[in-house]
Coordinates of C-alpha atoms and ligand atoms in Angstrom, one line a residue:
X255 CA 0.2 0.0 0.0
X256 CA 1.1 3.6 -0.9
X257 CA 2.4 5.5 2.5
X258 CA 1.5 8.5 2.8
X259 CA 2.3 11.2 5.1
X260 CA -0.3 13.4 6.4
X261 CA -0.8 17.0 9.2
X262 CA -0.5 16.6 12.4
X263 CA -2.0 20.0 14.2
X264 CA -3.9 20.3 17.6
X265 CA -3.1 16.3 18.3
X266 CA -5.1 15.2 15.0
X267 CA -3.9 13.7 12.0
X268 CA -5.3 15.7 8.8
X269 CA -5.0 15.9 5.4
X270 CA -3.5 19.3 3.6
X271 CA -6.1 21.8 3.0
X272 CA -4.6 22.3 -0.3
X273 CA -4.9 18.1 -0.5
X274 CA -1.2 18.9 -2.6
X275 CA 0.7 15.8 -1.9
X276 CA 4.7 15.9 -2.6
X277 CA 7.1 12.4 -4.0
X278 CA 9.6 11.0 -1.5
X279 CA 11.5 8.7 -3.3
X280 CA 13.8 5.7 -2.1
X281 CA 17.6 6.2 -2.3
X282 CA 18.3 2.7 -2.9
X283 CA 16.4 2.2 -5.6
X284 CA 15.4 5.2 -7.2
X285 CA 12.0 4.4 -7.1
X286 CA 9.2 5.8 -5.4
X287 CA 8.7 5.3 -1.8
X288 CA 5.6 6.9 -0.6
X289 CA 3.7 10.9 -0.9
X290 CA 3.2 13.3 2.1
X291 CA 1.9 16.8 2.6
X292 CA 2.9 19.8 0.7
X293 CA 0.8 22.2 3.7
X294 CA -0.6 25.4 2.9
X295 CA -0.3 29.1 5.0
X296 CA -4.0 28.4 5.9
X297 CA -2.4 24.6 7.6
X298 CA 0.4 26.4 9.0
X299 CA -1.3 29.1 10.2
X300 CA -4.0 26.3 12.3
X301 CA -0.4 24.2 13.9
X302 CA 1.5 27.2 15.1
X303 CA -2.0 28.8 16.6
X304 CA -2.6 25.1 17.9
X305 CA 1.0 25.3 19.4
X306 CA 0.8 28.8 20.8
X307 CA -2.7 27.7 22.7
X308 CA -1.5 25.3 23.9
X309 CA 1.9 26.9 25.5
X310 CA -0.2 28.7 27.5
X311 CA -0.7 25.5 29.9
X312 CA 1.7 24.1 28.7
X313 CA 4.3 25.7 31.0
X314 CA 2.0 25.5 34.3
X315 CA 2.7 22.4 34.4
X316 CA 5.6 21.5 36.4
X317 CA 8.8 20.5 34.9
X318 CA 8.3 16.3 36.5
X319 CA 4.8 16.4 35.1
X320 CA 6.3 17.5 32.0
X321 CA 9.2 15.0 32.0
X322 CA 6.4 12.0 32.5
X323 CA 5.0 13.0 29.1
X324 CA 9.3 12.5 27.6
X325 CA 9.2 9.1 30.0
X326 CA 5.6 7.8 28.2
X327 CA 7.8 8.8 24.4
X328 CA 11.2 7.1 25.3
X329 CA 9.1 3.9 26.4
X330 CA 7.2 3.6 23.7
X331 CA 9.7 4.5 21.1
X332 CA 11.9 2.0 22.9
X333 CA 8.8 -0.4 22.5
X334 CA 9.2 0.1 19.2
X335 CA 12.2 0.3 18.1
X336 CA 12.5 -1.9 15.3
X337 CA 9.8 -0.4 12.9
X338 CA 12.5 2.9 13.2
X339 CA 15.6 1.5 12.5
X340 CA 13.6 0.5 9.2
X341 CA 12.3 3.3 8.6
X342 CA 15.6 5.2 8.5
X343 CA 17.3 2.5 6.6
X344 CA 14.6 2.5 3.8
X345 CA 14.4 6.6 4.0
X346 CA 17.5 7.5 4.6
X347 CA 19.4 4.0 3.2
X348 CA 21.6 4.2 6.9
X349 CA 23.6 0.9 7.2
X350 CA 21.6 -1.1 9.7
X351 CA 24.3 -0.4 12.4
X352 CA 24.1 2.7 12.2
X353 CA 20.2 2.9 12.1
X354 CA 20.5 1.0 15.1
X355 CA 23.3 3.6 16.3
X356 CA 20.5 6.2 15.5
X357 CA 17.4 5.2 17.5
X358 CA 20.1 4.8 20.5
X359 CA 21.0 8.7 20.1
X360 CA 16.6 9.4 20.3
X361 CA 16.1 7.4 23.3
X362 CA 20.0 9.1 25.1
X363 CA 18.3 12.3 23.9
X364 CA 15.2 12.3 25.0
X365 CA 16.4 10.7 28.6
X366 CA 19.2 13.6 28.6
X367 CA 16.4 15.8 28.8
X368 CA 13.6 14.6 30.4
X369 CA 16.4 13.7 33.5
X370 CA 16.4 17.7 33.8
X371 CA 13.4 18.5 35.3
X372 CA 13.7 19.9 38.6
X373 CA 17.4 21.3 37.4
X374 CA 16.4 24.1 34.9
X375 CA 16.4 27.1 38.4
X376 CA 17.2 30.7 38.3
X377 CA 18.5 32.5 40.7
X378 CA 17.9 35.0 43.7
X379 CA 20.2 38.0 43.5
X380 CA 20.5 40.7 46.5
X381 CA 19.2 44.0 45.9
X382 CA 20.7 47.5 45.6
X383 CA 19.7 47.9 49.1
X384 CA 19.0 45.3 52.0
X385 CA 15.1 45.1 51.4
X386 CA 15.4 44.8 47.9
X387 CA 16.0 41.8 46.0
X388 CA 15.8 40.1 42.4
X389 CA 14.0 36.6 41.4
X390 CA 15.9 35.8 38.1
X391 CA 13.6 33.7 36.5
X392 CA 14.7 30.5 33.4
X393 CA 11.0 31.1 31.1
X394 CA 10.1 29.4 28.5
X395 CA 10.2 30.9 24.8
X396 CA 7.0 30.0 23.7
X397 CA 6.7 27.9 20.4
X398 CA 9.4 27.2 19.0
X399 CA 9.8 26.4 15.5
X400 CA 11.9 23.3 14.7
X401 CA 13.2 22.7 11.1
X402 CA 15.0 19.7 10.8
X403 CA 17.6 18.1 7.9
X404 CA 17.6 14.5 6.7
X405 CA 20.9 12.7 7.6
X406 CA 20.1 11.9 11.0
X407 CA 16.2 12.7 10.8
X408 CA 15.2 11.1 14.5
X409 CA 18.3 12.3 16.3
X410 CA 17.8 15.8 14.7
X411 CA 14.3 16.0 15.7
X412 CA 14.9 14.5 19.6
X413 CA 17.7 17.0 20.0
X414 CA 15.1 19.7 19.4
X415 CA 11.8 18.8 20.6
X416 CA 13.6 17.4 24.0
X417 CA 15.0 20.7 25.7
X418 CA 11.7 22.7 23.7
X419 CA 9.3 20.6 25.6
X420 CA 10.7 20.3 29.3
X421 CA 11.5 23.7 29.4
X422 CA 7.9 24.4 28.6
X423 CA 7.9 25.3 25.0
X424 CA 5.9 23.6 22.7
X425 CA 6.8 23.1 18.9
X426 CA 6.2 23.2 15.5
X427 CA 8.0 20.4 13.2
X428 CA 9.0 21.2 9.8
X429 CA 11.1 17.6 8.7
X430 CA 12.8 17.7 5.7
X431 CA 11.1 16.6 2.6
X432 CA 13.4 13.9 2.5
X433 CA 12.5 12.4 5.7
X434 CA 9.1 13.4 6.3
X435 CA 8.0 9.7 7.1
X436 CA 11.0 9.6 10.2
X437 CA 9.2 12.7 11.2
X438 CA 5.3 11.6 11.5
X439 CA 6.7 7.9 12.9
X440 CA 8.1 9.8 15.8
X441 CA 5.0 12.3 16.2
X442 CA 2.9 9.8 16.5
X443 CA 4.5 8.2 18.9
X444 CA 4.0 11.7 20.6
X445 CA 0.5 11.2 20.1
X446 CA 0.2 8.0 21.7
X447 CA 2.6 8.9 24.6
X448 CA -0.9 11.5 25.3
X449 CA 0.9 15.2 25.2
X450 CA -2.0 17.3 25.3
X451 CA -3.0 18.3 21.4
X452 CA -1.2 21.2 20.2
X453 CA 2.4 20.7 22.3
X454 CA 3.7 19.0 19.3
X455 CA 2.1 19.7 16.1
X456 CA 4.0 18.4 12.3
X457 CA 4.0 20.4 9.6
X458 CA 5.5 18.7 6.0
X459 CA 6.0 20.5 2.7
X460 CA 9.1 22.1 1.0
X461 CA 11.0 24.9 2.9
X462 CA 11.7 26.8 -0.2
X463 CA 7.4 27.5 -0.1
X464 CA 6.4 27.7 3.2
X465 CA 9.5 28.3 5.1
X466 CA 10.1 31.8 4.9
X467 CA 5.8 32.2 6.1
X468 CA 6.7 30.3 8.3
X469 CA 9.7 31.8 9.8
X470 CA 8.4 35.5 9.6
X471 CA 5.0 34.4 12.0
X472 CA 4.7 36.7 14.8
X473 CA 3.5 33.4 16.9
X474 CA 7.0 31.9 16.9
X475 CA 9.0 32.5 19.1
X476 CA 12.3 30.5 18.5
X477 CA 13.6 28.8 15.3
X478 CA 15.7 25.9 15.5
X479 CA 17.1 24.6 12.4
X480 CA 19.1 22.1 12.0
X481 CA 20.1 23.0 7.7
X482 CA 22.5 24.2 5.6
X483 CA 24.0 27.1 6.4
X484 CA 22.7 28.7 3.1
X485 CA 19.4 27.8 4.7
X486 CA 20.6 28.9 7.8
X487 CA 21.5 32.9 6.3
X488 CA 17.7 32.5 4.4
X489 CA 15.7 31.8 8.0
X490 CA 17.9 34.8 9.1
X491 CA 16.6 37.2 7.1
X492 CA 13.4 35.7 7.1
X493 CA 13.3 35.7 11.0
X494 CA 14.8 39.3 11.7
X495 CA 11.4 40.2 10.9
X496 CA 9.6 38.9 14.0
X497 CA 13.4 38.8 15.9
X498 CA 12.9 35.6 16.7
X499 CA 15.7 33.7 19.0
X500 CA 17.6 32.0 16.7
X501 CA 19.5 28.7 17.5
X502 CA 21.2 27.5 14.2
X503 CA 23.1 24.1 13.5
X504 CA 24.9 24.0 9.8
X505 CA 27.0 23.3 7.9
X506 CA 30.7 21.7 8.3
X507 CA 34.5 21.5 6.6
X508 CA 36.1 19.5 9.3
X509 CA 39.9 19.5 9.3
X510 CA 41.2 16.0 9.8
X511 CA 45.3 16.5 10.6
X512 CA 47.1 13.5 11.1
X513 CA 51.0 14.7 12.6
X514 CA 54.2 12.9 11.8
X515 CA 53.9 11.1 15.4
X516 CA 50.5 9.8 14.8
X517 CA 49.1 6.1 15.5
X518 CA 48.7 5.8 12.1
X519 CA 46.3 2.7 12.5
X520 CA 44.1 4.6 14.8
X521 CA 44.2 7.7 12.7
X522 CA 43.1 5.6 9.7
X523 CA 40.5 3.5 11.8
X524 CA 38.8 6.8 12.9
X525 CA 38.9 8.6 9.4
X526 CA 37.1 5.2 8.4
X527 CA 34.2 6.3 10.6
X528 CA 34.9 10.7 10.0
X529 CA 34.7 9.8 6.2
X530 CA 32.1 7.2 5.4
X531 CA 29.5 7.4 8.6
X532 CA 26.6 7.7 7.4
X533 CA 28.3 7.7 3.5
X534 CA 30.1 11.3 4.7
X535 CA 26.7 12.6 4.9
X536 CA 27.1 14.5 8.8
X537 CA 27.9 17.8 10.0
X538 CA 31.1 16.4 11.4
X539 CA 32.1 14.6 9.1
X540 CA 35.7 15.0 7.5
X541 CA 36.1 17.2 4.8
X542 CA 39.4 18.2 5.2
X543 CA 43.0 15.8 5.2
X544 CA 46.3 17.2 6.0
X545 CA 48.8 14.8 6.6
X546 CA 52.6 15.1 7.5
X547 CA 54.5 15.2 4.4
X548 CA 57.2 12.5 6.8
X549 CA 54.0 10.1 7.0
X550 CA 51.5 11.1 4.0
X551 CA 52.4 8.6 1.6
X552 CA 52.6 5.5 4.3
X553 CA 49.1 7.2 6.0
X554 CA 47.4 7.5 2.5
X555 CA 48.0 3.8 1.5
X556 CA 46.8 2.7 4.6
X557 CA 43.3 4.5 4.9
X558 CA 43.1 3.4 0.7
X559 CA 43.7 -0.8 1.6
X560 CA 41.0 0.2 4.4
X561 CA 38.7 2.1 2.7
X562 CA 38.7 -1.3 -0.4
X563 CA 37.2 -3.2 2.8
X564 CA 33.9 -1.5 2.6
X565 CA 30.7 -3.1 0.9
X566 CA 28.5 -0.8 -0.5
X567 CA 24.6 -1.6 -1.1
X568 CA 21.9 -1.7 0.0
X569 CA 21.8 -0.5 3.6
X570 CA 20.5 -3.7 5.5
X571 CA 23.7 -5.8 4.1
X572 CA 26.1 -3.3 3.5
X573 CA 28.5 -0.8 5.2
X574 CA 27.8 2.2 3.5
X575 CA 24.2 3.3 1.3
X576 CA 23.1 5.2 -0.9
X577 CA 23.5 9.5 -0.9
X578 CA 19.7 11.2 -0.2
X579 CA 18.7 12.5 -3.6
X580 CA 20.1 12.5 -6.5
X581 CA 20.4 15.9 -6.2
X582 CA 23.2 15.5 -3.6
X583 CA 24.2 12.6 -6.0
X584 CA 25.3 15.3 -8.8
X585 CA 26.5 17.9 -6.2
X586 CA 29.6 14.9 -5.0
X587 CA 30.3 13.9 -8.6
X588 CA 30.6 17.5 -9.0
X589 CA 33.2 18.4 -6.7
X590 CA 35.4 15.3 -7.8
X591 CA 35.1 16.6 -11.4
X592 CA 35.9 19.7 -10.3
X593 CA 39.0 18.8 -8.5
X594 CA 40.6 16.6 -11.2
X595 CA 40.1 19.7 -13.7
X596 CA 42.2 21.9 -11.0
X597 CA 44.8 19.3 -11.2
X598 CA 44.1 17.1 -7.7
X599 CA 43.9 13.0 -8.4
X600 CA 42.0 10.3 -7.7
X601 CA 44.1 7.6 -5.5
X602 CA 40.6 5.7 -5.8
X603 CA 37.1 5.2 -6.2
X604 CA 35.0 8.0 -8.3
X605 CA 31.8 7.4 -10.2
X606 CA 29.0 5.1 -9.2
X607 CA 29.7 1.5 -8.1
X608 CA 28.3 -1.5 -10.0
X609 CA 25.3 -3.5 -7.9
X610 CA 23.1 -5.5 -8.8
X611 CA 20.2 -4.1 -10.7
X612 CA 17.5 -3.3 -8.8
X613 CA 19.7 -0.8 -7.0
X614 CA 21.7 0.4 -10.1
X615 CA 19.3 3.4 -10.0
X616 CA 19.7 4.5 -6.0
X617 CA 22.0 7.3 -5.9
X618 CA 25.2 5.5 -4.1
X619 CA 28.5 6.8 -4.8
X620 CA 31.8 5.3 -4.6
X621 CA 34.4 6.3 -1.5
X622 CA 36.7 8.2 -3.3
X623 CA 40.0 9.8 -1.7
X624 CA 41.9 12.4 -4.1
X625 CA 45.4 13.4 -3.3
X626 CA 47.6 17.4 -4.6
X627 CA 44.3 19.1 -3.1
X628 CA 44.9 22.8 -2.6
X629 CA 43.4 25.1 -0.3
X630 CA 41.9 27.3 -2.4
X631 CA 40.2 24.4 -5.1
X632 CA 36.4 24.1 -3.9
X633 CA 36.8 21.0 -2.9
X634 CA 38.7 22.3 0.0
X635 CA 36.5 25.7 0.8
X636 CA 32.5 23.9 0.2
X637 CA 30.7 21.3 2.2
X638 CA 30.9 18.6 0.0
X639 CA 28.1 15.9 2.5
X640 CA 29.9 13.0 0.5
X641 CA 31.9 9.7 1.0
X642 CA 34.5 12.5 -0.8
X643 CA 37.7 13.3 0.4
X644 CA 40.7 15.2 -0.9
X645 CA 44.4 14.8 0.7
X646 CA 46.9 17.8 1.4
X647 CA 50.6 16.8 2.1
X648 CA 51.9 19.4 5.0
X649 CA 55.3 20.7 6.5
X650 CA 56.8 20.7 10.1
X651 CA 55.4 23.9 11.0
X652 CA 52.3 23.0 13.3
X653 CA 51.1 26.7 13.7
X654 CA 50.3 27.0 9.3
X655 CA 48.7 23.3 9.8
X656 CA 46.1 25.3 12.5
X657 CA 46.2 28.3 9.9
X658 CA 45.1 26.0 7.1
X659 CA 42.1 24.2 9.3
X660 CA 40.9 28.2 10.8
X661 CA 41.3 28.8 7.1
X662 CA 37.5 27.8 6.2
X663 CA 34.1 29.5 6.4
X664 CA 32.9 26.9 8.6
X665 CA 33.7 26.1 12.2
X666 CA 32.3 23.0 13.6
X667 CA 34.2 19.6 14.3
X668 CA 37.9 19.1 13.5
X669 CA 40.1 16.0 14.2
X670 CA 44.0 16.1 15.4
X671 CA 45.9 12.6 15.8
X672 CA 49.4 13.6 16.9
X673 CA 51.0 12.1 20.8
X674 CA 52.3 15.6 21.5
X675 CA 50.8 16.5 24.4
X676 CA 51.6 20.3 24.0
X677 CA 50.7 20.1 20.1
X678 CA 47.7 18.7 21.2
X679 CA 47.0 21.6 24.2
X680 CA 48.3 24.3 21.7
X681 CA 45.5 23.3 19.0
X682 CA 42.8 23.0 22.0
X683 CA 43.5 26.7 22.4
X684 CA 44.1 27.7 18.9
X685 CA 41.9 25.9 16.9
X686 CA 38.7 27.7 16.1
X687 CA 36.3 25.2 15.9
X688 CA 33.1 24.1 18.2
X689 CA 34.4 20.7 18.6
X690 CA 38.5 19.2 18.1
X691 CA 38.3 15.5 18.7
X692 CA 41.9 14.2 19.6
X693 CA 43.2 10.9 18.6
X694 CA 39.2 9.6 18.8
X695 CA 36.4 9.7 16.6
X696 CA 33.0 11.1 17.0
X697 CA 30.0 11.9 16.8
X698 CA 29.5 14.8 19.9
X699 CA 28.2 13.6 22.8
X700 CA 24.6 14.4 24.0
X701 CA 26.5 16.4 27.3
X702 CA 28.6 18.2 24.7
X703 CA 28.0 21.8 23.4
X704 CA 26.7 21.1 20.1
X705 CA 27.9 24.6 18.4
X706 CA 30.1 25.7 15.5
X707 CA 32.0 29.3 14.4
X708 CA 31.6 30.9 11.8
X709 CA 29.2 29.8 9.0
X710 CA 28.3 27.0 11.2
X711 CA 25.9 28.5 12.8
X712 CA 24.8 29.7 16.3
X713 CA 23.9 29.1 19.7
X714 CA 24.2 25.4 20.3
X715 CA 22.4 22.4 21.4
X716 CA 23.0 19.3 23.6
X717 CA 24.5 19.7 27.3
X718 CA 23.2 21.8 29.9
X719 CA 23.4 25.4 28.3
X720 CA 21.6 23.9 25.1
X721 CA 18.9 23.5 27.7
X722 CA 19.3 26.9 28.5
X723 CA 19.4 28.3 25.2
X724 CA 15.0 27.7 25.5
X725 CA 14.7 29.6 28.5
X726 CA 14.8 33.2 28.7
X727 CA 16.2 34.6 31.8
X728 CA 12.9 37.1 33.2
X729 CA 14.1 39.5 35.9
X730 CA 11.7 40.6 38.9
X731 CA 12.8 43.5 40.9
X732 CA 11.2 43.5 44.8
X733 CA 11.8 46.6 47.1
X734 CA 9.8 45.5 50.8
X735 CA 11.1 48.2 53.1
X736 CA 8.7 51.4 54.3
X737 CA 9.9 53.9 51.9
X738 CA 11.1 52.1 48.2
X739 CA 12.2 55.7 47.2
X740 CA 14.4 57.0 49.9
X741 CA 17.9 58.1 48.4
X742 CA 17.0 57.7 45.6
X743 CA 17.7 60.4 42.9
X744 CA 13.5 61.3 41.3
X745 CA 13.0 64.1 39.9
X746 CA 12.1 67.5 40.5
X747 CA 15.6 68.0 41.5
X748 CA 15.4 72.3 42.0
X749 CA 13.7 73.5 44.9
Ligands
NDP885 N1 25.7 21.4 12.8 C1 24.6 20.4 12.7 O1 24.5 19.7 14.0 C2 24.1 19.6 11.6 C3 24.2 20.1 10.3 N2 23.7 19.7 9.5 C4 23.7 20.4 8.0 O2 22.8 19.6 7.5 C5 22.5 19.9 5.9 C6 21.8 18.6 5.2 O3 20.4 18.3 5.7 P1 19.7 19.3 5.0 O4 18.0 19.3 5.3 O5 19.9 19.2 3.2 O6 19.7 20.8 4.6 P2 18.8 21.9 4.1 O7 19.1 23.2 4.5 O8 18.9 21.7 2.7 O9 17.2 21.4 4.8 C7 17.1 21.5 6.0 C8 15.7 21.9 6.7 O10 15.5 23.2 6.5 C9 14.5 23.5 5.7 N3 14.3 24.6 4.5 C10 15.1 24.7 3.4 N4 15.0 26.1 3.2 C11 14.0 26.9 4.3 C12 13.7 28.0 4.0 N5 13.7 28.6 2.9 N6 13.4 28.8 5.4 C13 12.7 27.4 6.5 N7 12.9 26.0 6.6 C14 14.1 25.5 5.1 C15 14.6 21.9 4.8 O11 13.2 21.6 4.5 P3 13.0 21.1 2.6 O12 13.6 19.7 3.0 O13 11.6 21.0 2.6 O14 14.0 21.8 1.7 C16 14.7 21.7 5.8 O15 13.5 20.7 6.8 C17 23.9 20.0 5.8 O16 24.9 21.6 5.6 C18 24.9 19.5 7.2 O17 26.1 20.3 7.1 C19 23.0 18.4 9.4 C20 22.9 17.9 10.7 C21 23.9 18.1 11.8
DGY886 O1 26.5 15.0 11.9 C1 25.6 15.3 12.4 O2 25.0 15.6 11.2 C2 24.9 15.3 13.6 O3 25.7 16.1 14.8 C3 24.7 13.6 13.8 O4 26.2 14.1 14.6

């Protein structure tokens, strides 16, 4: 039976008022996978109105009462996790192990935020006189517009609705048009968990069509977007008209630095994760390889040998699946062609893999390694978001390597492999990236603050800092003396 994803507004599954639906294609086969609702502006208004009205009641619950809904949601997801794993393999093309890992991440994040009950505390600060006091309350903003990407579609939703809900905000969720069914699956669990109507609403549809309307809607107080940097720029422009609080988790261009004293086996193994996890479709993926000249050839040969062991194909029986859609496939192959035209050389991969007929129309691309890449090539400047990496040989000047790493419009994740503690601490100080992984793989931990410099976004998610992004500090001043104006400078001043 054809899969259809409807909208979820004020506690009910509803059809789009336009009766219009958009197509979603299976990335492994290129075949039509299902259809999802194309919400109209009227649908958006109804969803935001529902969230706005529900929020007034939701914030009056205690955080413990709100957390009980989250714990019920966690149980419902855990009980039915296999169907979400299957959906991630089908809708995103994720290999089984990564689908299991993502559902673990959903549960871990929701648990982390539910445990913030009773921990969202304000302050009581002394006033300017003995009988004055200032109460600093941490209060919810109101309605949160959560806009999510397709690459970790379930985990990115959990990372937004978790902190938004526990702090007393309500949510309108706009998922990627590449993963509407994962979003629908999670929202159905929200419904089963008994969240009050309007607490969480689902609006599907093209961001390019309804995005500006949603992000300039007067009843929206917070916009949390995970997506491309150019989308973040567009959202900033549109949201400026309502001065919404922005949480922007955007693109990455992670440098992966292998120093002359590195454990090469460890670095190569970690690079297998940092480059091929989710077929390289990750904001923290290694996107630029800088290897010390003394170990360059040895390390690249080691990495190529490991890359050759990867099984490419359909998600349930392979190590690496397809890219998400045909547009991404064209974009990734374009980076490789352009780099070769500019003088880079392909050491391994390039082009589509040979696959059985059923998958021949899937959006697959070979793991690809290039050498002789230059710092000014587009493959080193812009986010590839695929299983492709260019390598550059670097000399013995570590300051220069830090400069090369920081020379990027992006500043999210970075990686360094060295046994020299002083070099590692120097990089920790001088690298201008939100995350530096030293001699280890990622991904970011729920208790780590996931944030980036420059075009990688602003504010951040996860950790207690991520929770604080969803509350505003409200200051209430009280003077309980007999004469609150005693000694104050109050006109008139002249007799
Ligand atoms: N920093 C981080 O933590 C992470 C960052 N990312 C980044 O996300 C990107 C990949 O995700 P992808 O989904 O392709 O990113 P996109 O920017 O294409 O889309 C992200 C979301 O924004 C929506 N959108 C698109 N245009 C607008 C608009 N004008 N107004 C409002 N919303 C809009 C999209 O809807 P629609 O699909 O309908 O276009 C989608 O829901 C990569 O750049 C990656 O680095 C991914 C994961 C984590
Ligand atoms: O890297 C990403 O794309 C997400 O933050 C998952 O780690």
